[in-house]
PDB file of C-alpha atoms in Angstrom:
ATOM      1  CA  MET V   1     186.324 136.311  46.788  1.00 50.00           C
ATOM      2  CA  SER V   2     182.947 137.365  48.473  1.00 53.00           C
ATOM      3  CA  VAL V   3     181.248 135.074  50.860  1.00 59.00           C
ATOM      4  CA  LYS V   4     177.374 134.923  49.821  1.00 68.00           C
ATOM      5  CA  LYS V   5     175.269 135.039  52.942  1.00 74.00           C
ATOM      6  CA  VAL V   6     172.818 132.231  53.442  1.00 79.00           C
ATOM      7  CA  ASN V   7     169.342 133.142  54.664  1.00 91.00           C
ATOM      8  CA  PRO V   8     168.298 129.973  56.607  1.00 94.00           C
ATOM      9  CA  LEU V   9     164.837 128.739  56.592  1.00 95.00           C
ATOM     10  CA  SER V  10     162.722 128.002  59.768  1.00 95.00           C
ATOM     11  CA  PRO V  11     161.450 124.707  60.330  1.00 95.00           C
ATOM     12  CA  GLU V  12     157.681 126.365  59.258  1.00 95.00           C
ATOM     13  CA  GLN V  13     159.320 127.237  55.934  1.00 96.00           C
ATOM     14  CA  VAL V  14     160.751 123.836  55.341  1.00 96.00           C
ATOM     15  CA  LEU V  15     157.238 122.189  56.276  1.00 96.00           C
ATOM     16  CA  ASP V  16     155.769 124.870  53.624  1.00 96.00           C
ATOM     17  CA  LEU V  17     158.085 123.985  50.954  1.00 96.00           C
ATOM     18  CA  PRO V  18     156.944 121.803  47.825  1.00 97.00           C
ATOM     19  CA  ALA V  19     157.158 118.152  47.164  1.00 96.00           C
ATOM     20  CA  MET V  20     159.922 118.362  45.462  1.00 97.00           C
ATOM     21  CA  PRO V  21     162.007 121.576  46.149  1.00 98.00           C
ATOM     22  CA  GLY V  22     165.337 122.610  44.336  1.00 98.00           C
ATOM     23  CA  VAL V  23     168.705 122.069  45.739  1.00 98.00           C
ATOM     24  CA  LYS V  24     169.001 125.457  46.496  1.00 97.00           C
ATOM     25  CA  GLN V  25     165.890 125.454  49.068  1.00 98.00           C
ATOM     26  CA  ALA V  26     167.565 122.451  50.610  1.00 98.00           C
ATOM     27  CA  PHE V  27     170.548 124.247  50.976  1.00 98.00           C
ATOM     28  CA  ALA V  28     168.927 127.190  53.046  1.00 98.00           C
ATOM     29  CA  ALA V  29     166.958 124.749  54.737  1.00 97.00           C
ATOM     30  CA  LEU V  30     170.233 123.040  55.841  1.00 97.00           C
ATOM     31  CA  ASN V  31     171.903 126.307  56.634  1.00 97.00           C
ATOM     32  CA  ILE V  32     174.817 125.817  54.039  1.00 97.00           C
ATOM     33  CA  SER V  33     176.089 128.071  51.143  1.00 97.00           C
ATOM     34  CA  GLU V  34     175.255 127.276  47.372  1.00 96.00           C
ATOM     35  CA  GLY V  35     179.118 126.691  47.208  1.00 97.00           C
ATOM     36  CA  THR V  36     179.296 124.214  49.845  1.00 97.00           C
ATOM     37  CA  GLY V  37     176.174 122.546  48.846  1.00 98.00           C
ATOM     38  CA  TYR V  38     177.256 122.205  45.012  1.00 97.00           C
ATOM     39  CA  ALA V  39     180.547 120.634  46.254  1.00 98.00           C
ATOM     40  CA  LEU V  40     179.020 118.156  48.875  1.00 98.00           C
ATOM     41  CA  ILE V  41     176.720 117.212  45.723  1.00 98.00           C
ATOM     42  CA  ARG V  42     179.534 116.958  43.302  1.00 97.00           C
ATOM     43  CA  ASP V  43     181.767 114.728  45.815  1.00 98.00           C
ATOM     44  CA  GLY V  44     178.647 112.690  46.933  1.00 97.00           C
ATOM     45  CA  GLY V  45     178.527 113.763  50.324  1.00 97.00           C
ATOM     46  CA  PHE V  46     175.083 115.509  50.398  1.00 98.00           C
ATOM     47  CA  PRO V  47     173.199 114.186  53.337  1.00 97.00           C
ATOM     48  CA  ILE V  48     169.700 113.310  51.267  1.00 97.00           C
ATOM     49  CA  GLU V  49     169.518 112.025  47.436  1.00 98.00           C
ATOM     50  CA  VAL V  50     169.475 114.681  44.778  1.00 98.00           C
ATOM     51  CA  ILE V  51     167.119 113.916  41.962  1.00 98.00           C
ATOM     52  CA  PRO V  52     168.587 115.562  38.603  1.00 96.00           C
ATOM     53  CA  PHE V  53     165.637 116.555  36.161  1.00 92.00           C
ATOM     54  CA  GLY V  54     167.455 117.887  33.006  1.00 93.00           C
ATOM     55  CA  ARG V  55     169.510 120.899  34.331  1.00 93.00           C
ATOM     56  CA  THR V  56     167.522 121.367  37.705  1.00 95.00           C
ATOM     57  CA  LYS V  57     168.468 119.401  40.992  1.00 98.00           C
ATOM     58  CA  ARG V  58     165.611 118.574  43.136  1.00 98.00           C
ATOM     59  CA  VAL V  59     165.312 116.573  46.489  1.00 98.00           C
ATOM     60  CA  ARG V  60     162.354 114.890  48.383  1.00 97.00           C
ATOM     61  CA  LYS V  61     160.983 117.044  50.861  1.00 97.00           C
ATOM     62  CA  THR V  62     160.053 113.871  52.729  1.00 97.00           C
ATOM     63  CA  ASP V  63     163.959 112.960  53.050  1.00 97.00           C
ATOM     64  CA  LEU V  64     164.904 116.672  53.787  1.00 97.00           C
ATOM     65  CA  CYS V  65     162.460 116.882  56.875  1.00 97.00           C
ATOM     66  CA  ALA V  66     163.545 113.316  58.134  1.00 96.00           C
ATOM     67  CA  PHE V  67     167.038 114.704  57.730  1.00 97.00           C
ATOM     68  CA  LEU V  68     165.974 117.912  59.690  1.00 96.00           C
ATOM     69  CA  GLY V  69     164.382 115.623  62.269  1.00 96.00           C
ATOM     70  CA  LEU V  70     161.176 117.423  61.282  1.00 95.00           C
ATOM     71  CA  PRO V  71     157.628 115.852  61.690  1.00 90.00           C
ATOM     72  CA  PRO V  72     156.745 113.342  58.979  1.00 78.00           C
ATOM     73  CA  VAL V  73     154.993 115.189  56.049  1.00 68.00           C
ATOM     74  CA  ALA V  74     151.552 113.086  54.880  1.00 60.00           C
ATOM     75  CA  ALA V  75     150.932 113.012  51.455  1.00 53.00           C
ATOM     76  CA  GLY V  76     147.739 114.199  50.367  1.00 48.00           C
ATOM     77  CA  VAL V  77     146.480 115.402  54.001  1.00 47.00           C
ATOM     78  CA  GLN V  78     145.302 118.955  53.494  1.00 45.00           C
ATOM     79  CA  SER V  79     143.103 118.882  56.305  1.00 41.00           C
ATOM     80  CA  THR V  80     141.294 117.357  59.362  1.00 43.00           C
ATOM     81  CA  ALA V  81     137.999 117.348  56.847  1.00 43.00           C
ATOM     82  CA  ALA V  82     139.984 114.762  54.499  1.00 44.00           C
ATOM     83  CA  THR V  83     140.562 112.384  57.311  1.00 45.00           C
ATOM     84  CA  HIS V  84     136.932 111.579  57.955  1.00 48.00           C
ATOM     85  CA  ASP V  85     134.670 109.410  55.904  1.00 49.00           C
ATOM     86  CA  ASP V  86     131.001 109.624  55.699  1.00 51.00           C
ATOM     87  CA  GLY V  87     130.536 107.523  52.976  1.00 54.00           C
ATOM     88  CA  ALA V  88     130.073 110.190  50.247  1.00 51.00           C
ATOM     89  CA  PRO V  89     133.460 111.756  49.476  1.00 52.00           C
ATOM     90  CA  GLY V  90     133.442 115.527  48.252  1.00 52.00           C
ATOM     91  CA  VAL V  91     130.156 116.210  49.759  1.00 51.00           C
ATOM     92  CA  GLN V  92     130.031 118.668  52.929  1.00 52.00           C
ATOM     93  CA  PRO V  93     128.243 118.049  55.815  1.00 52.00           C
ATOM     94  CA  LYS V  94     124.557 119.739  55.650  1.00 53.00           C
ATOM     95  CA  ALA V  95     124.971 120.262  51.934  1.00 52.00           C
ATOM     96  CA  PRO V  96     122.120 120.075  49.781  1.00 53.00           C
ATOM     97  CA  SER V  97     122.113 116.874  47.492  1.00 49.00           C
ATOM     98  CA  GLU V  98     119.845 115.831  44.628  1.00 52.00           C
ATOM     99  CA  HIS V  99     117.831 113.671  46.996  1.00 50.00           C
ATOM    100  CA  SER V 100     117.141 116.784  49.292  1.00 47.00           C
ATOM    101  CA  PRO V 101     113.210 117.370  49.708  1.00 53.00           C
ATOM    102  CA  THR V 102     111.809 120.113  47.669  1.00 52.00           C
ATOM    103  CA  ARG V 103     108.813 122.235  47.532  1.00 54.00           C
ATOM    104  CA  ALA V 104     105.825 120.311  45.705  1.00 55.00           C
ATOM    105  CA  SER V 105     105.197 122.163  42.367  1.00 51.00           C
ATOM    106  CA  LYS V 106     101.916 123.602  41.946  1.00 50.00           C
TER     107      LYS V 106
END
């Protein structure tokens, strides 16, 4: 019986995971083998909730990050520009608008 080597994920790689990573990605983040991970799930000892989607099993990235002590992941925050509210969502500063002054036609 051969032991499969685990390729653990760095904290940065964990933060780059999708919102609902698969359990194999969670195993890598936790630095445990697939065999150990599936045994913990089967025995009810996996440290975070596992959500079944048909034959696939996934975890919440927020739960994984919280368990690992990583900074909370803010849903929907893509960049600092998304946090500024100038009263016109989706409009870039200095972008031309339909109300911009135009040259008078001849």
